Amino acid sequence: GAGVSQSPRYKVTKRGQDVALRCDPISGHVSLYWYRQALGQGPEFLTYFNYEAQQDKSGLPNDRFSAERPEGSISTLTIQRTEQRDSAMYRCASSSDDSRGNEKLFFGSGTQLSVL
Amino acid sequence: SQKIEQNSEALNIQEGKTATLTCNYTNYSPAYLQWYRQDPGRGPVFLLLIRENEKEKRKERLKVTFDTTLKQSLFHITASQPADSATYLCALYRRALTFGSGTRLQVQP
């Protein structure tokens, strides 16, 4: 597609349920990033991949959060046993360059997660 | 700890004036600094990248400066227009791109 696609656009779930958020990056983009953004704040880094390799997961809040990108394209961010504090906008971004600091990120529209 | 600070108060200016937004950082030695624009309900959009050996970068009505001694970047929009109203985010690279909290700019017609 022309841009980064995320699905679902909105996700409402009950506390304790698992959720899977999907990101389809721009075709051919090497790097893929997951961020979380609270209202009025900048995006908070969670994890990123170069191709299928997860390069850095230091931003994942705890072990309930995991991400994968098995074929170096589509990625899934999974949150197990969701809690109300997980409610936020989850954004995916992709880049045509490896992460060296000069890459330009293209963001998707995000998935708004609400945990009741 | 490493911090990126942007003015959390909204900046209100009159159309046609120059808007200046500030990004300060501590405990970083970034080789690059980026600026993004974010409109309500949308993802950030890349605007400009400036390298540590560049003092200034321009793109149309946008100008970015980068002072590694002061640990500060200034983002200028000249001849501002109501369509420039948005939140502007600066970002620095650590192990991945790390964003400030952004400054909301409101340009009054």
Coordinates of N, CA, C and O in Angstrom, one line a residue, chain B residues 12 14 16 20 28 34 38 46 56 64 71 86 97 99:
Chain B
N12 N 0.7 30.7 20.6 CA -0.3 31.4 19.8 C 0.4 32.6 19.1 O 0.9 33.4 19.8
Q14 N 0.1 35.4 15.5 CA -0.7 36.0 14.5 C -0.2 35.5 13.1 O 1.0 35.4 12.9
G16 N 1.2 35.4 9.5 CA 2.2 36.3 8.9 C 3.4 36.4 9.8 O 4.5 36.8 9.2
T20 N 8.6 30.4 16.5 CA 9.8 29.8 16.9 C 9.5 28.8 18.0 O 9.0 29.2 19.1
Y28 N 22.4 13.8 26.0 CA 22.5 13.2 24.7 C 23.7 13.8 24.0 O 24.1 14.9 24.3
Q34 N 15.7 15.5 14.5 CA 14.6 15.5 13.5 C 13.4 16.3 14.1 O 13.2 16.4 15.3
Q38 N 2.5 16.9 13.8 CA 1.4 16.0 14.1 C 0.1 16.8 14.2 O 0.0 17.7 15.0
F46 N 7.2 13.5 9.1 CA 8.6 14.0 9.1 C 8.6 15.3 8.3 O 8.0 15.5 7.3
E56 N 22.4 25.0 10.4 CA 21.1 25.5 10.0 C 20.7 24.6 8.8 O 21.5 24.2 8.0
V64 N 15.5 25.2 10.6 CA 15.9 24.5 11.9 C 17.4 24.9 12.1 O 18.2 24.9 11.2
K71 N 23.0 22.5 23.4 CA 22.1 21.3 23.4 C 20.7 21.8 23.1 O 19.7 21.5 23.9
A86 N -0.6 23.1 14.4 CA -0.4 21.6 14.7 C 0.5 21.5 15.9 O 0.9 22.5 16.4
L97 N 14.6 6.3 17.6 CA 14.2 7.7 17.6 C 13.4 7.9 18.8 O 12.4 7.2 19.0
F99 N 11.2 10.8 21.0 CA 10.5 12.0 20.8 C 10.3 12.8 22.1 O 10.2 12.3 23.2

